[in-house]
mmCIF file of C-alpha atoms and ligand atoms in Angstrom:
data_model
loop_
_atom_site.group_PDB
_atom_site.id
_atom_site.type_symbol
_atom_site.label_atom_id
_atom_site.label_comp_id
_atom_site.label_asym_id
_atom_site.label_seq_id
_atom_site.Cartn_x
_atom_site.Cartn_y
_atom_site.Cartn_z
ATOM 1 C CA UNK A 1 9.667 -4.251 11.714
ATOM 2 C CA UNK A 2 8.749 -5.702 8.088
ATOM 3 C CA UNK A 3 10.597 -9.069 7.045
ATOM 4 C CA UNK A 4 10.505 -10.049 3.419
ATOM 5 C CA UNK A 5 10.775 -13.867 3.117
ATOM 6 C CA UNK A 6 11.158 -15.197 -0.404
ATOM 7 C CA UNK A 7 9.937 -19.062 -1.128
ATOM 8 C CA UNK A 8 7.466 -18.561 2.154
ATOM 9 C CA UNK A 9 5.203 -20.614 0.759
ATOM 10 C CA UNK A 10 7.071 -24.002 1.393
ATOM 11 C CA UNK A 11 9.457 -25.704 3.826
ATOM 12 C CA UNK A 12 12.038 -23.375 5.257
ATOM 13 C CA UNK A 13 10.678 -20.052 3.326
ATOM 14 C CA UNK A 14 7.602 -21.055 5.424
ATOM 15 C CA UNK A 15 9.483 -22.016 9.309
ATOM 16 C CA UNK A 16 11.194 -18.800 8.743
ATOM 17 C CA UNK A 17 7.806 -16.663 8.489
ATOM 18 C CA UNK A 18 6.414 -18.049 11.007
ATOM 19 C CA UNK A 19 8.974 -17.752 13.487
ATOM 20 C CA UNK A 20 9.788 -14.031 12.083
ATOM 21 C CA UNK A 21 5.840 -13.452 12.935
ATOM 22 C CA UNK A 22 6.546 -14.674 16.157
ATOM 23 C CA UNK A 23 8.637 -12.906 17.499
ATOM 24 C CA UNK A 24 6.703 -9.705 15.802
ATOM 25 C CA UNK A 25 7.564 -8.756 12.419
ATOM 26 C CA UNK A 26 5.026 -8.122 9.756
ATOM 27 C CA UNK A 27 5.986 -10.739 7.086
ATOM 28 C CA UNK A 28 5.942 -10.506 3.525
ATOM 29 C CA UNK A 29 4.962 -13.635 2.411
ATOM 30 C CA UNK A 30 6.205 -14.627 -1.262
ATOM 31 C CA UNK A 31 6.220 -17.398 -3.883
ATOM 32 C CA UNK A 32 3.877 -18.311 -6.757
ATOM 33 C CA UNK A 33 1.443 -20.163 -5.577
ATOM 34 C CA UNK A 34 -1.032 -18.207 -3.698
ATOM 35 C CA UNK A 35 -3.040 -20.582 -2.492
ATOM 36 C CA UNK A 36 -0.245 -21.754 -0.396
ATOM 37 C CA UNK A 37 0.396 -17.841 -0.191
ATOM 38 C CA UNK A 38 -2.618 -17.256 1.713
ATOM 39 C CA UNK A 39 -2.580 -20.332 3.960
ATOM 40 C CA UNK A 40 1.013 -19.500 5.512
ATOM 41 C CA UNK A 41 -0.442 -16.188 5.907
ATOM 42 C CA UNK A 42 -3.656 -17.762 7.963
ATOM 43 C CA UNK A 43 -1.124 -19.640 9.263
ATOM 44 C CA UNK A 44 0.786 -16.448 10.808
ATOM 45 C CA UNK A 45 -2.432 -14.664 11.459
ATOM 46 C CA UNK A 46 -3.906 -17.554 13.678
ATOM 47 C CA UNK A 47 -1.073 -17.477 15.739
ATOM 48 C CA UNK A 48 -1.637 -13.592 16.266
ATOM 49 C CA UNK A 49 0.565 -12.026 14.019
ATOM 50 C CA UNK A 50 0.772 -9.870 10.732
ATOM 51 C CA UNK A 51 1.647 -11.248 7.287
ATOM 52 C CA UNK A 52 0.481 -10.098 3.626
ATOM 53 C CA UNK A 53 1.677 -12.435 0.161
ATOM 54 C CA UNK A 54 2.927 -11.299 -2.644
ATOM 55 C CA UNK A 55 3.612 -13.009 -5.809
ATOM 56 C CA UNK A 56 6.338 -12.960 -7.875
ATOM 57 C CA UNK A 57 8.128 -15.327 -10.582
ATOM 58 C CA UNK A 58 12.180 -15.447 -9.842
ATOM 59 C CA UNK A 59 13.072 -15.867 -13.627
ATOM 60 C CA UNK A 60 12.009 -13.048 -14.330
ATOM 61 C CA UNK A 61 13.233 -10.029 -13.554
ATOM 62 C CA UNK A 62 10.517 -7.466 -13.621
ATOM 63 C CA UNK A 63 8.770 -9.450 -11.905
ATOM 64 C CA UNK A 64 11.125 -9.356 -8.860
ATOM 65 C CA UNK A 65 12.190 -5.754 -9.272
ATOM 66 C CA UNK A 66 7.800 -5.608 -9.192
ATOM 67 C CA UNK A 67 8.000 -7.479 -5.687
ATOM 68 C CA UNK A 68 10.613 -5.086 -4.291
ATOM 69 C CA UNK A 69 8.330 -2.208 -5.335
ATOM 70 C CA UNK A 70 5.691 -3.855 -3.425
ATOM 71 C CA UNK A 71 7.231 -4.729 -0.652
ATOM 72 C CA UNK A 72 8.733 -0.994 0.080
ATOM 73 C CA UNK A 73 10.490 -0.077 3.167
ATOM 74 C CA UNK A 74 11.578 -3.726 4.816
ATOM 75 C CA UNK A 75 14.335 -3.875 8.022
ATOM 76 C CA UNK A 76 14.531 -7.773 7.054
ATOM 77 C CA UNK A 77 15.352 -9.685 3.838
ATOM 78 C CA UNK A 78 15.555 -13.357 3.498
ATOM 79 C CA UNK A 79 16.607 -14.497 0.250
ATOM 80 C CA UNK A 80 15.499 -18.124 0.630
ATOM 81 C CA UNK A 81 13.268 -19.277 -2.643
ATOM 82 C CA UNK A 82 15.529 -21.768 -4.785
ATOM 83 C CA UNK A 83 15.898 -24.344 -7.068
ATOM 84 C CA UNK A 84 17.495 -27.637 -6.504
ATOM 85 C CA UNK A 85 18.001 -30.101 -9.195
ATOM 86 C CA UNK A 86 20.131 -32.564 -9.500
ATOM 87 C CA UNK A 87 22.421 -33.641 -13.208
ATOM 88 C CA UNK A 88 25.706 -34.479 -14.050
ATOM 89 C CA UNK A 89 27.793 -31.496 -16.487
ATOM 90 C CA UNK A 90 26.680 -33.767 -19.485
ATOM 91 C CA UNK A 91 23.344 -33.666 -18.568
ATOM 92 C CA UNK A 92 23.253 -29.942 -17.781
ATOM 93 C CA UNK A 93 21.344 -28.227 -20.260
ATOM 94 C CA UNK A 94 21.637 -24.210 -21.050
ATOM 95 C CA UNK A 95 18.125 -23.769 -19.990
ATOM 96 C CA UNK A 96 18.668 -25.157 -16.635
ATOM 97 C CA UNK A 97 21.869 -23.727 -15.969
ATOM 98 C CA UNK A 98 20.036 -20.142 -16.581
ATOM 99 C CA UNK A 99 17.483 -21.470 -14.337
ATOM 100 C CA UNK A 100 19.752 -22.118 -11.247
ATOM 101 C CA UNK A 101 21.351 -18.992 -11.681
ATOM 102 C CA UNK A 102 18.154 -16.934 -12.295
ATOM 103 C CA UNK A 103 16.419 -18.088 -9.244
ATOM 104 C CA UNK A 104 18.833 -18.885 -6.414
ATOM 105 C CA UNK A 105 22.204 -16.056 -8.030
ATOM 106 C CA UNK A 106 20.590 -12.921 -9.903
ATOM 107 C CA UNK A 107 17.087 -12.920 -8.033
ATOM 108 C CA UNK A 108 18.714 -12.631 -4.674
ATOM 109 C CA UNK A 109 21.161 -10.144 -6.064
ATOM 110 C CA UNK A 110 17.736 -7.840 -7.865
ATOM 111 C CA UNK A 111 16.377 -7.954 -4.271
ATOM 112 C CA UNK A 112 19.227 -6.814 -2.875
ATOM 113 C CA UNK A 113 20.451 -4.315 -5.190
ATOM 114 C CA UNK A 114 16.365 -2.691 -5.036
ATOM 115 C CA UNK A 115 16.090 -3.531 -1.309
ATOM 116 C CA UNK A 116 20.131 -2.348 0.515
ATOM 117 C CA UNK A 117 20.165 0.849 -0.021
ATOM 118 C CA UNK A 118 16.808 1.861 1.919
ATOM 119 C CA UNK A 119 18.162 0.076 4.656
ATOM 120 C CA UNK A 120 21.148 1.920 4.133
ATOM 121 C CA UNK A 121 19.229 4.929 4.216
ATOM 122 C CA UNK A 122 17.588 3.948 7.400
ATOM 123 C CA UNK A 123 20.797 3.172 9.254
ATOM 124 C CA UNK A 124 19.514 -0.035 9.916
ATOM 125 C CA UNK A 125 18.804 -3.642 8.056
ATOM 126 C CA UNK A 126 19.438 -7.030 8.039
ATOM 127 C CA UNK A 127 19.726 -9.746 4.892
ATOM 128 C CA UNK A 128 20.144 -13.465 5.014
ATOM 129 C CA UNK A 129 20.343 -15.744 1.958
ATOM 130 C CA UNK A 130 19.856 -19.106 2.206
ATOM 131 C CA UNK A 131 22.936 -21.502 0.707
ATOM 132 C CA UNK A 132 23.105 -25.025 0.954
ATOM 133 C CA UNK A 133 26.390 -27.132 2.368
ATOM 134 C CA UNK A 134 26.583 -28.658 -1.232
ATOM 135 C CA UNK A 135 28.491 -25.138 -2.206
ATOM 136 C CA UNK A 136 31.070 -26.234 -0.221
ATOM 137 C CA UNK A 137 31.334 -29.846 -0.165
ATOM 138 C CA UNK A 138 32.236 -31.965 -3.526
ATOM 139 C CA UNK A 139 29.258 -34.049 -4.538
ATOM 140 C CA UNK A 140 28.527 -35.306 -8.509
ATOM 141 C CA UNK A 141 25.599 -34.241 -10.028
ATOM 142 C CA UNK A 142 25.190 -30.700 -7.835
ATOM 143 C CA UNK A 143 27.423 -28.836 -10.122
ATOM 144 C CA UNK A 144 25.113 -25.928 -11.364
ATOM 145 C CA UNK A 145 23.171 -25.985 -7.790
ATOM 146 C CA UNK A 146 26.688 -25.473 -5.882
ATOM 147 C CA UNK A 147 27.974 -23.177 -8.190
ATOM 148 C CA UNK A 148 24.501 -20.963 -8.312
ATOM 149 C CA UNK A 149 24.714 -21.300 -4.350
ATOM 150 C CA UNK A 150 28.298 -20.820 -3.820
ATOM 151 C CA UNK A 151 28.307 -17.366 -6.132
ATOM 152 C CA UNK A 152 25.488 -16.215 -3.670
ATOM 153 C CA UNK A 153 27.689 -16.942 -0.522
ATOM 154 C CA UNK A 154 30.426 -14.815 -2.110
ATOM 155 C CA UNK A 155 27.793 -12.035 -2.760
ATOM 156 C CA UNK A 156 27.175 -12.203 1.030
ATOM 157 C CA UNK A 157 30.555 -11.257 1.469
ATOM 158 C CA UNK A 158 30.674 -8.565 -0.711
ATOM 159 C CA UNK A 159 27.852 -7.493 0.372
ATOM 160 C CA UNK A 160 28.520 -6.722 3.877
ATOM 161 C CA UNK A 161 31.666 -5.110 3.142
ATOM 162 C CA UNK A 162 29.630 -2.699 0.659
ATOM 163 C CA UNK A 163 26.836 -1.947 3.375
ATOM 164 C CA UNK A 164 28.134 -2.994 6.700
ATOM 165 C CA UNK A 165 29.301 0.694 8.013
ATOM 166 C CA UNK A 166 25.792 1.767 7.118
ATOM 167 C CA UNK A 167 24.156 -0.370 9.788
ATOM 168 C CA UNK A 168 23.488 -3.198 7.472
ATOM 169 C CA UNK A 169 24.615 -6.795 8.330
ATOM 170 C CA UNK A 170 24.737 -9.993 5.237
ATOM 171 C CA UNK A 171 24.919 -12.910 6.303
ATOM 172 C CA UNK A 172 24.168 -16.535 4.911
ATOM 173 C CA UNK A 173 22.820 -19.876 6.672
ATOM 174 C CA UNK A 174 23.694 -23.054 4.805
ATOM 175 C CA UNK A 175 22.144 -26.061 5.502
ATOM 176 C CA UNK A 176 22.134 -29.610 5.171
ATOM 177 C CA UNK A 177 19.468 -32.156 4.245
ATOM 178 C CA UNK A 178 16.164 -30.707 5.738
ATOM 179 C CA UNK A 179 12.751 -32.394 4.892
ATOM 180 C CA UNK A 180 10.346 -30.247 2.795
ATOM 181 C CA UNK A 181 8.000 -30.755 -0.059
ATOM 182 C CA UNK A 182 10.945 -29.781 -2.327
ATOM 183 C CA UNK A 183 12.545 -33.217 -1.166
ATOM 184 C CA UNK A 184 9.394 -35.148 -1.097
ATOM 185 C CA UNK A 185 10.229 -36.604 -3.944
ATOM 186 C CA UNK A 186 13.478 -38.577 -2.674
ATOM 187 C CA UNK A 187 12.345 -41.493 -1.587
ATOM 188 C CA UNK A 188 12.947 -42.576 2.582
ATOM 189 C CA UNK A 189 15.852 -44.774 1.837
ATOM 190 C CA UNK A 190 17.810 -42.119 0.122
ATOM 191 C CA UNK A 191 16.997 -39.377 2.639
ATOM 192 C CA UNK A 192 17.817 -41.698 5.661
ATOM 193 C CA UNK A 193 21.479 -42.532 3.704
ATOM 194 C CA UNK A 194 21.729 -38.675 3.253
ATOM 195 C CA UNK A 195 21.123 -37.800 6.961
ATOM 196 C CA UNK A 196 23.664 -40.573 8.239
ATOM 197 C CA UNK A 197 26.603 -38.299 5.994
ATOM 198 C CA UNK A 198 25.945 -36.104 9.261
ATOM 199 C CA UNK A 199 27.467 -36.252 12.352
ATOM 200 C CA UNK A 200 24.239 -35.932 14.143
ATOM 201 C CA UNK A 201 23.065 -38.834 11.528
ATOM 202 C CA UNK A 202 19.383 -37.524 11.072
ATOM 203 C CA UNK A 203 18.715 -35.002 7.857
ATOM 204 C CA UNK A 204 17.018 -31.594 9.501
ATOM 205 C CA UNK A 205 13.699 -29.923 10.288
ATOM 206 C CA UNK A 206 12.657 -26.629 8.220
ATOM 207 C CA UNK A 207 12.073 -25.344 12.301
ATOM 208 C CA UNK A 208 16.058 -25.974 13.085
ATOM 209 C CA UNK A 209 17.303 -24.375 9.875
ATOM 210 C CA UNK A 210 14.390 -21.342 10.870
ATOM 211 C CA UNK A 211 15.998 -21.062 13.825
ATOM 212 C CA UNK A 212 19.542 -20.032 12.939
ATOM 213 C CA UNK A 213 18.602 -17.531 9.977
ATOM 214 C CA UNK A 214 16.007 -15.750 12.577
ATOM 215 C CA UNK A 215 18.653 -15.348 14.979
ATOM 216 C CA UNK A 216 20.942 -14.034 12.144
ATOM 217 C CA UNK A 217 18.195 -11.746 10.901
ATOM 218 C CA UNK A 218 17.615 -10.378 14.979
ATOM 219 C CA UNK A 219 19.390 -7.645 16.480
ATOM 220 C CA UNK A 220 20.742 -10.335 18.950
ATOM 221 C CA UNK A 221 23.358 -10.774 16.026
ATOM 222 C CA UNK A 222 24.342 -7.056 16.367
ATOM 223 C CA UNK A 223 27.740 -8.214 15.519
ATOM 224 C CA UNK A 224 27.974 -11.019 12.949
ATOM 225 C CA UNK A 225 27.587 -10.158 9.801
ATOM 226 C CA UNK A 226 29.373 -11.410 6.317
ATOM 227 C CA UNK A 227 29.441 -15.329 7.508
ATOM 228 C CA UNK A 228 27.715 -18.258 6.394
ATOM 229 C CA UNK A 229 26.489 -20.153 9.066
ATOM 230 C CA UNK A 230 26.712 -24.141 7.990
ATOM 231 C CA UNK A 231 23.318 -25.498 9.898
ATOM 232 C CA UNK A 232 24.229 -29.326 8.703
ATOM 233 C CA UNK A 233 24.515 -31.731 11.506
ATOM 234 C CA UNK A 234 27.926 -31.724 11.540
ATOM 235 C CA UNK A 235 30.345 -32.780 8.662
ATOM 236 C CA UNK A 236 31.702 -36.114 9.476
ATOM 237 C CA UNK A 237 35.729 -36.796 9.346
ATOM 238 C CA UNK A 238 36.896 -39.865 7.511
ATOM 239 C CA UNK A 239 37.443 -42.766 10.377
HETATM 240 P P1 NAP B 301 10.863 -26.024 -1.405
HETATM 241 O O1 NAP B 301 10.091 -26.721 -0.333
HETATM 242 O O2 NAP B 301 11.001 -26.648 -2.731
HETATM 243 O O3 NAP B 301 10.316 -24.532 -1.559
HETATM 244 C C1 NAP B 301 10.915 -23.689 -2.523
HETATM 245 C C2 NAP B 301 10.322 -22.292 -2.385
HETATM 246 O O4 NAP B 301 10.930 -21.465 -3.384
HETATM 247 C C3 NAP B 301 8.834 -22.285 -2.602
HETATM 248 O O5 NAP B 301 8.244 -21.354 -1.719
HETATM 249 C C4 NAP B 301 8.709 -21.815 -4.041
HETATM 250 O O6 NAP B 301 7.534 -21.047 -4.222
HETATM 251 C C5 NAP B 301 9.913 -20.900 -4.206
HETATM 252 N N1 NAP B 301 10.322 -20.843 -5.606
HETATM 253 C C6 NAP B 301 10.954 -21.809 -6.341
HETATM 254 N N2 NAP B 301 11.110 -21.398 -7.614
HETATM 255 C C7 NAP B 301 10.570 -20.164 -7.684
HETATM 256 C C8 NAP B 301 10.411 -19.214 -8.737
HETATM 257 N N3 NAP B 301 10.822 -19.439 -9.988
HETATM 258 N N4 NAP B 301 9.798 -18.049 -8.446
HETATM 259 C C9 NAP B 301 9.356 -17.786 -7.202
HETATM 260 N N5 NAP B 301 9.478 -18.628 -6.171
HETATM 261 C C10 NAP B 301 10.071 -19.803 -6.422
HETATM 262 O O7 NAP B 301 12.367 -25.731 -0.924
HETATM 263 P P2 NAP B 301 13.107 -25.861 0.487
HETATM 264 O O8 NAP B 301 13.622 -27.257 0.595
HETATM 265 O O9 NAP B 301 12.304 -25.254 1.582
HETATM 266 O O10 NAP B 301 14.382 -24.934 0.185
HETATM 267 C C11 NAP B 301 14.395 -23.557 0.491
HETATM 268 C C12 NAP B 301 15.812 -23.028 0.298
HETATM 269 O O11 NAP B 301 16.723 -23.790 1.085
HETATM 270 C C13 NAP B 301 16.321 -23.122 -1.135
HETATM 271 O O12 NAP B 301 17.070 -21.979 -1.466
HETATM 272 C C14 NAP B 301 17.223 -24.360 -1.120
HETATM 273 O O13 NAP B 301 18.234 -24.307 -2.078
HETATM 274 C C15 NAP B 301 17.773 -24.282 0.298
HETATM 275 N N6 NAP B 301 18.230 -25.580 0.825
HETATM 276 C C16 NAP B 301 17.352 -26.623 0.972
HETATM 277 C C17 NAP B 301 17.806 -27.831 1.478
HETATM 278 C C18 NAP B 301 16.890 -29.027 1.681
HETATM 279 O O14 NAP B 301 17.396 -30.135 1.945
HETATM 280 N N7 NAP B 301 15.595 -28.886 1.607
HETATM 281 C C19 NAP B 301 19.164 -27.979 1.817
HETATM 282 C C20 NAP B 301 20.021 -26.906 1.638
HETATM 283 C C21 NAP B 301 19.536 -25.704 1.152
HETATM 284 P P3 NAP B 301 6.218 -21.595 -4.993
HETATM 285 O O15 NAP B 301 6.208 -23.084 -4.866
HETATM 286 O O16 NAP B 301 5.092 -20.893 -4.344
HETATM 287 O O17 NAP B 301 6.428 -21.171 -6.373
#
């Protein structure tokens, strides 16, 4: 079984290798920084398993449509690497409007489109993108993100309509606050406020979110396929 994990090199990209290595799939290992490349794929070795990297810039497309190529025949995709950054409409410039939908829309959809139909083929596949509960709850400032995010959950849909009766399931895992180097940079007090908007009141582990898009990707979710599994704590009610 290969697994194709996109943005392995950090934070959930990186839980989600591991535990695919784990439980004994050879893992393609991908971002841009290889030196982070090759220590998740130490990592993964250590701990007895297989994993190769591969490098590949998202904006730009023959570059991805290069890491398909190299990664050949794979049962698993994970369309996890993605931008997140934060500006009101106003502040929303063209460039990073095209950036959003370049790295977390129209690279998942190259992968896809260059990766589906060998599973197809095969009778046999699994794909899960990674969304974000900000494409479905209203917050200032996450327009592009959410919308980027939220295009990509329909494209799950679609998806597994398009491929489901040929043995391939879509399915997407949405989470909440989780603490990785891409949110480093907020500082405790803001990450703390973010993780009491849940009901379990504590922002997430890139392990927990690993968890539920491994299971997802695993043949022990024979059946589920075109859903978008929120992995947020819990949305509180008002009151
Ligand atoms: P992270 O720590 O910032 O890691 C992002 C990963 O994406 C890195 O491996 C990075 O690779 C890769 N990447 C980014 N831009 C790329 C590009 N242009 N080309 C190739 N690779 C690129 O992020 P994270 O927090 O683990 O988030 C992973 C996914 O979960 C994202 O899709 C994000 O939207 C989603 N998510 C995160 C949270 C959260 O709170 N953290 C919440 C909801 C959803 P290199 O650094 O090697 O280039």
């Amino acid at each position: 079984m290969t697994a194709l994990v996109t943005g392995a090199t950090s934070g959930i990209g990186r839980a989600i290798a591991k535990q695919l290595a784990d439980e004994g799939a050879e893992v393609i290992v991908h971002g841009r920084d290889a030196r982070r490349g090759s220590d998740v794929v130490a990592e993964i070795e250590k701990a007895g398993g297989a994993a190769r990297f591969i490098q590949a810039d998202m904006t730009d497309e023959a570059d991805v449509l290069r890491l398909a190529d190299e990664a050949g025949d794979v049962d698993i995709l994970i369309n996890n690497a993605g931008i997140f950054q934060f500006y009101g409409t106003s502040e929303m410039t063209t460039e990073r409007f095209d950036l959003h939908m370049d790295v977390n829309t129209k690279a998942p959809f190259l992968l896809t489109r260059a990766l589906a139909p060998g599973m197809a083929e095969r009778g046999r596949g699994s794909i899960v993108n990674i969304s974000t509960l900000a494409a479905a709850v209203t917050t200032k400032g996450t327009g592009m993100y959410a919308a980027s995010k939220a295009a990509l959950e329909q494209l799950t849909r679609v998806w597994s309509a398009e491929y489901g009766t040929q043995g391939v399931r879509v399915n997407a895992v949405a989470p909440g606050p989780v603490r990785t180097p891409g949110t480093d940079d907020m500082d405790a007090a803001t990450l703390k406020a973010i993780g009491e908007t849940t009901v379990l009141g504590r922002i997430a582990e890139p392990e927990e979110i690993a968890e539920a898009v491994v299971f997802l990707a695993s043949d022990r979710a024979s059946y589920i396929t075109g859903i978008v599994l929120e992995a947020a704590g819990g949305r509180l009610s008002i009151g």
